[in-house]
């Protein structure tokens, strides 16, 4: 038999690292030459061992897998198989991984991990073999766009306009498609207008809005530039543009902008939240749901400083406790709740003269 395929396994779970090593080493044509619990250690192992294939998780300490993948493809292109519970085919994370240069994707089982991984053993080995044959090219340009702040889209204002109409402003990313469904379904037909930024590829936002519209009492649609924000309606940022809250006369309106990405995202949650701080001030209620990264943390703090009351999804109910964690750490959050409790509590707060709950 010829030379074995050399594989480096990168995953923060010791259990998964061990299972993947066993699966790889059980095949006569491949060998797990190293395992690493985070991308920084992985970088050293890759330099030392020059593997043929890398298996890579998404959620890891020190640097998430997508950022590591992007850097790897710019500096040392190597075939990568993503192995993560977040890379089910068709999800925004899976699509992003493929865009950044991953060759294959395997979804980790969410329950009974040991048996589930063993059931996937043949698939994992076949995908490693396929990846080892792949030709990957060095990225000619950075795959991740520059990380601007919301200043690239609009300046921060110190005095919001004074209106009485309440609004709900929501940001989400990884896991947000299901979280938004659970948040929006309890909303009554006369709920305040809702503006939503969900990190999602352009081709999916319109159909995503239509799906939510079919499941909710309120009307849910993809936002259009210049349209009035109405009670009983939710407006989802299209995947190609930032969504901002604006005003026209006495009305709140949706504004769309194709300004540079902020926190590497367009649409960006920080942009939406800053616009709400600028325009609505204390008449806005902010909500930050599950998501990877820090987009929305600074904007939520600005909303709070402008008088808004803000909710964050708790760690236990998040798919990824990244964006809520960063918003909490920044000091922009008033209440931290399980997903199922956010909508009822928010509606109660709105119905009690602006809320009397103690801020955290």
Coordinates of C-alpha atoms in Angstrom, one line a residue:
X1 CA 0.0 0.0 0.0
X2 CA 1.2 3.5 -0.8
X3 CA 1.7 6.4 1.6
X4 CA -1.1 6.9 4.1
X5 CA -3.2 10.1 4.1
X6 CA -2.0 12.2 7.0
X7 CA -4.9 13.8 8.9
X8 CA -4.9 16.5 11.7
X9 CA -8.0 16.6 13.8
X10 CA -9.0 20.0 15.2
X11 CA -11.9 20.0 17.8
X12 CA -12.3 21.4 21.3
X13 CA -14.1 18.2 22.5
X14 CA -11.7 15.6 23.8
X15 CA -14.4 13.0 23.1
X16 CA -14.7 14.0 19.4
X17 CA -11.0 14.1 19.0
X18 CA -10.7 10.6 20.3
X19 CA -13.6 9.3 18.2
X20 CA -12.2 10.8 15.0
X21 CA -8.7 9.5 15.8
X22 CA -10.2 6.0 16.1
X23 CA -12.3 6.3 13.0
X24 CA -9.3 7.5 10.9
X25 CA -6.7 5.1 12.3
X26 CA -9.1 2.1 11.7
X27 CA -8.7 2.7 7.9
X28 CA -5.6 1.1 6.3
X29 CA -5.0 4.1 4.0
X30 CA -5.1 7.0 6.5
X31 CA -3.5 8.0 9.8
X32 CA -4.4 10.7 12.4
X33 CA -1.0 12.2 12.9
X34 CA -2.1 14.8 15.4
X35 CA -5.1 16.3 17.3
X36 CA -5.5 19.9 18.5
X37 CA -8.1 21.4 20.9
X38 CA -8.0 24.9 19.3
X39 CA -6.7 26.6 16.1
X40 CA -3.6 28.1 17.7
X41 CA -2.3 24.6 18.7
X42 CA -3.5 23.3 15.3
X43 CA -1.4 25.9 13.5
X44 CA 1.7 24.5 15.1
X45 CA 0.8 20.9 14.3
X46 CA 0.1 21.8 10.7
X47 CA 3.4 23.6 10.3
X48 CA 5.3 20.6 11.8
X49 CA 3.4 17.7 10.1
X50 CA 2.2 19.2 6.7
X51 CA -1.0 17.1 6.7
X52 CA -2.9 16.0 3.6
X53 CA -6.3 16.7 5.2
X54 CA -7.6 18.7 8.2
X55 CA -10.9 18.0 10.0
X56 CA -12.1 21.2 11.6
X57 CA -14.9 22.1 14.0
X58 CA -16.6 25.5 14.0
X59 CA -17.1 26.3 17.6
X60 CA -13.7 26.5 19.3
X61 CA -11.9 28.7 21.9
X62 CA -9.4 31.4 20.9
X63 CA -10.6 31.5 17.2
X64 CA -13.7 30.1 15.6
X65 CA -13.3 27.5 12.8
X66 CA -14.5 29.7 10.0
X67 CA -11.9 32.4 10.8
X68 CA -9.2 29.8 11.0
X69 CA -10.4 28.2 7.7
X70 CA -10.2 31.6 6.0
X71 CA -6.6 32.2 7.3
X72 CA -5.5 28.7 6.4
X73 CA -6.7 29.1 2.8
X74 CA -4.8 32.3 2.4
X75 CA -1.6 31.2 4.0
X76 CA -1.3 27.4 3.5
X77 CA -4.2 26.0 1.4
X78 CA -5.0 22.5 2.7
X79 CA -8.1 20.3 2.0
X80 CA -10.5 20.7 4.9
X81 CA -13.4 18.6 6.0
X82 CA -15.7 20.5 8.4
X83 CA -17.0 18.3 11.1
X84 CA -19.5 20.2 13.3
X85 CA -23.0 20.2 14.6
X86 CA -23.4 23.6 12.9
X87 CA -22.6 22.4 9.4
X88 CA -25.8 20.6 8.4
X89 CA -26.1 20.9 4.6
X90 CA -27.9 24.0 3.5
X91 CA -27.3 26.0 6.7
X92 CA -25.7 29.5 6.5
X93 CA -22.6 28.1 8.3
X94 CA -22.2 25.2 5.8
X95 CA -22.5 27.6 2.9
X96 CA -20.0 30.0 4.4
X97 CA -17.5 27.1 5.0
X98 CA -17.8 26.1 1.4
X99 CA -17.3 29.7 0.2
X100 CA -14.2 29.9 2.3
X101 CA -12.7 26.8 0.8
X102 CA -13.8 23.7 2.8
X103 CA -13.9 20.6 0.5
X104 CA -16.4 18.5 2.4
X105 CA -18.9 18.8 5.2
X106 CA -20.0 16.3 7.9
X107 CA -22.7 17.2 10.5
X108 CA -22.0 15.9 14.0
X109 CA -24.8 14.0 15.7
X110 CA -26.5 16.2 18.3
X111 CA -27.5 13.2 20.6
X112 CA -25.8 9.9 21.4
X113 CA -22.6 11.2 20.0
X114 CA -20.5 8.0 20.4
X115 CA -22.9 5.8 18.4
X116 CA -23.7 8.6 16.0
X117 CA -20.1 9.2 15.1
X118 CA -19.5 5.5 14.7
X119 CA -22.5 5.4 12.3
X120 CA -20.9 8.2 10.3
X121 CA -17.4 6.4 10.3
X122 CA -17.6 5.2 6.7
X123 CA -18.9 8.6 5.5
X124 CA -16.1 10.5 7.4
X125 CA -13.4 8.2 5.9
X126 CA -14.8 8.6 2.3
X127 CA -14.9 12.4 2.7
X128 CA -11.3 12.4 3.9
X129 CA -10.3 10.3 0.9
X130 CA -12.1 12.7 -1.4
X131 CA -10.6 15.7 0.3
X132 CA -7.1 14.3 -0.1
X133 CA -7.6 14.2 -3.9
X134 CA -8.9 17.8 -4.0
X135 CA -6.9 20.6 -5.5
X136 CA -7.1 23.7 -3.3
X137 CA -5.8 27.0 -4.3
X138 CA -4.4 29.8 -2.3
X139 CA -6.9 32.6 -1.9
X140 CA -5.8 35.5 -4.0
X141 CA -7.6 38.0 -1.8
X142 CA -8.7 37.9 1.8
X143 CA -11.9 35.7 2.0
X144 CA -13.1 37.7 5.0
X145 CA -14.1 41.3 4.3
X146 CA -12.5 44.1 6.2
X147 CA -13.9 44.6 9.7
X148 CA -15.5 48.0 9.7
X149 CA -17.5 49.5 12.6
X150 CA -20.9 51.0 12.2
X151 CA -19.2 54.3 11.6
X152 CA -18.7 53.1 8.0
X153 CA -22.5 53.3 7.5
X154 CA -23.8 56.0 9.7
X155 CA -22.6 58.3 12.6
X156 CA -23.7 57.9 16.1
X157 CA -26.2 60.6 17.3
X158 CA -26.5 61.8 20.9
X159 CA -30.2 62.9 20.8
X160 CA -32.8 60.4 19.4
X161 CA -35.9 61.9 17.8
X162 CA -38.8 62.1 20.2
X163 CA -41.8 59.9 19.2
X164 CA -44.2 57.7 21.2
X165 CA -44.4 54.7 18.9
X166 CA -42.7 51.6 20.3
X167 CA -40.5 49.3 18.1
X168 CA -38.8 45.9 18.6
X169 CA -35.3 45.6 17.2
X170 CA -33.8 42.1 16.8
X171 CA -30.4 40.7 15.8
X172 CA -29.4 37.0 15.3
X173 CA -26.9 34.8 13.5
X174 CA -26.0 31.1 13.8
X175 CA -29.2 29.2 15.0
X176 CA -31.3 32.3 14.4
X177 CA -33.6 30.9 11.8
X178 CA -35.3 28.7 14.4
X179 CA -34.9 31.1 17.2
X180 CA -36.7 33.9 15.3
X181 CA -39.6 31.5 14.6
X182 CA -39.9 30.8 18.3
X183 CA -39.6 34.5 19.1
X184 CA -42.1 35.8 16.5
X185 CA -44.9 33.2 16.8
X186 CA -46.2 34.5 20.1
X187 CA -46.4 38.1 18.8
X188 CA -50.0 39.3 18.6
X189 CA -51.4 40.8 15.4
X190 CA -51.1 44.3 16.9
X191 CA -47.5 44.0 18.1
X192 CA -45.1 46.9 17.6
X193 CA -43.2 47.0 14.4
X194 CA -40.2 44.7 14.4
X195 CA -37.0 45.1 12.5
X196 CA -34.7 42.1 12.2
X197 CA -31.1 41.5 11.0
X198 CA -30.3 37.8 10.6
X199 CA -27.0 36.9 9.1
X200 CA -28.1 35.0 6.0
X201 CA -27.0 34.6 2.4
X202 CA -28.9 36.9 -0.1
X203 CA -30.7 34.0 -1.9
X204 CA -32.5 32.9 1.3
X205 CA -33.9 35.9 3.0
X206 CA -37.0 36.4 0.9
X207 CA -38.1 32.7 1.3
X208 CA -37.2 32.8 5.0
X209 CA -39.5 35.8 5.5
X210 CA -42.3 34.0 3.6
X211 CA -41.9 30.9 5.7
X212 CA -42.2 32.9 8.9
X213 CA -45.1 34.8 7.5
X214 CA -47.0 31.6 7.0
X215 CA -46.4 30.6 10.7
X216 CA -47.0 33.9 12.5
X217 CA -50.0 36.1 13.4
X218 CA -48.0 39.1 12.3
X219 CA -47.0 39.8 8.8
X220 CA -43.4 39.0 8.1
X221 CA -41.6 40.2 4.9
X222 CA -38.2 41.1 3.5
X223 CA -37.6 44.8 4.1
X224 CA -37.8 47.3 1.2
X225 CA -36.1 50.6 1.1
X226 CA -38.4 53.5 2.1
X227 CA -41.4 51.4 3.3
X228 CA -43.2 52.5 6.4
X229 CA -42.7 50.4 9.5
X230 CA -46.2 49.3 10.6
X231 CA -47.5 47.7 13.8
X232 CA -48.1 44.0 13.4
X233 CA -45.3 43.7 10.8
X234 CA -41.8 42.3 11.0
X235 CA -39.2 43.4 8.4
X236 CA -36.1 41.2 7.7
X237 CA -33.0 42.6 6.3
X238 CA -32.3 41.3 2.8
X239 CA -29.1 39.4 2.5
X240 CA -27.4 42.0 0.3
X241 CA -28.0 45.2 2.4
X242 CA -27.8 46.7 5.9
X243 CA -31.2 47.4 7.4
X244 CA -31.5 50.7 9.2
X245 CA -34.4 52.4 11.0
X246 CA -35.1 55.8 9.5
X247 CA -37.8 58.5 9.7
X248 CA -39.9 60.2 7.1
X249 CA -42.2 62.9 8.5
X250 CA -44.0 61.4 11.4
X251 CA -43.3 57.8 10.3
X252 CA -40.6 55.3 11.0
X253 CA -39.3 53.7 7.7
X254 CA -37.0 51.0 6.6
X255 CA -33.8 52.1 4.9
X256 CA -31.4 49.8 3.1
X257 CA -27.7 50.5 2.6
X258 CA -24.9 48.7 0.6
X259 CA -22.2 50.4 2.6
X260 CA -19.2 48.2 3.5
X261 CA -19.7 45.2 5.7
X262 CA -19.5 45.9 9.5
X263 CA -18.0 43.2 11.7
X264 CA -17.5 41.3 8.4
X265 CA -21.3 41.2 7.9
X266 CA -23.8 42.9 5.6
X267 CA -26.4 43.0 6.9
X268 CA -24.9 43.9 10.3
X269 CA -26.7 43.9 13.6
X270 CA -24.5 46.7 14.9
X271 CA -25.8 48.9 12.0
X272 CA -29.5 48.2 12.8
X273 CA -29.0 48.7 16.5
X274 CA -27.1 52.0 16.0
X275 CA -29.8 53.3 13.8
X276 CA -32.4 52.4 16.4
X277 CA -30.4 54.2 19.1
X278 CA -30.1 57.2 16.8
X279 CA -33.8 57.4 15.8
X280 CA -35.9 55.6 18.4
X281 CA -34.0 55.9 21.7
X282 CA -36.1 54.9 24.6
X283 CA -39.0 53.8 22.4
X284 CA -37.0 50.8 21.2
X285 CA -36.7 47.4 22.8
X286 CA -33.6 45.4 21.7
X287 CA -33.3 41.7 21.4
X288 CA -30.1 39.7 20.7
X289 CA -30.4 36.0 19.9
X290 CA -28.1 33.1 19.3
X291 CA -25.1 33.8 17.0
X292 CA -21.4 33.5 16.5
X293 CA -19.1 36.5 17.0
X294 CA -19.6 40.0 18.4
X295 CA -21.9 41.7 15.9
X296 CA -24.5 43.7 17.8
X297 CA -22.7 44.1 21.1
X298 CA -21.6 47.7 20.6
X299 CA -24.9 48.6 18.9
X300 CA -26.9 47.2 21.8
X301 CA -24.8 49.2 24.3
X302 CA -25.6 52.3 22.3
X303 CA -29.3 51.4 22.3
X304 CA -29.2 51.1 26.1
X305 CA -27.3 54.4 26.5
X306 CA -30.1 56.0 24.4
X307 CA -32.8 54.7 26.7
X308 CA -33.8 51.4 25.2
X309 CA -34.5 48.3 27.2
X310 CA -32.7 45.2 26.0
X311 CA -33.0 41.4 26.2
X312 CA -30.5 38.6 25.5
X313 CA -31.0 34.9 24.9
X314 CA -29.3 32.8 27.6
X315 CA -26.4 30.4 27.1
X316 CA -28.4 27.2 27.6
X317 CA -31.0 27.9 24.9
X318 CA -28.5 29.3 22.3
X319 CA -27.0 27.3 19.5
X320 CA -23.9 29.6 19.8
X321 CA -23.6 31.8 22.8
X322 CA -21.4 34.3 21.0
X323 CA -23.3 37.5 20.2
X324 CA -25.5 37.5 23.4
X325 CA -22.3 36.8 25.5
X326 CA -20.5 39.8 23.9
X327 CA -23.5 42.1 24.3
X328 CA -23.8 41.1 28.0
X329 CA -20.1 41.7 28.6
X330 CA -20.3 45.1 26.9
X331 CA -23.0 46.1 29.4
X332 CA -25.8 46.6 26.9
X333 CA -28.3 44.0 28.2
X334 CA -31.0 44.4 30.8
X335 CA -32.4 40.9 31.0
X336 CA -31.0 37.5 30.1
X337 CA -33.7 34.9 29.4
X338 CA -34.3 31.4 27.8
X339 CA -35.5 31.8 24.3
X340 CA -39.1 30.7 25.0
X341 CA -39.4 33.4 27.7
X342 CA -38.2 36.4 25.8
X343 CA -41.3 37.2 23.7
X344 CA -43.8 36.9 26.7
X345 CA -41.5 38.9 29.0
X346 CA -41.0 41.6 26.3
X347 CA -44.7 42.0 25.7
X348 CA -45.3 42.2 29.5
X349 CA -42.7 44.9 29.8
X350 CA -44.3 46.9 27.0
X351 CA -47.7 46.6 28.7
X352 CA -46.5 47.9 32.1
X353 CA -45.7 51.5 31.2
X354 CA -42.3 50.9 29.8
X355 CA -41.4 48.2 32.4
X356 CA -40.5 48.3 36.0
X357 CA -38.1 45.3 36.1
X358 CA -34.7 45.8 37.8
X359 CA -31.9 46.2 35.4
X360 CA -29.0 43.8 35.7

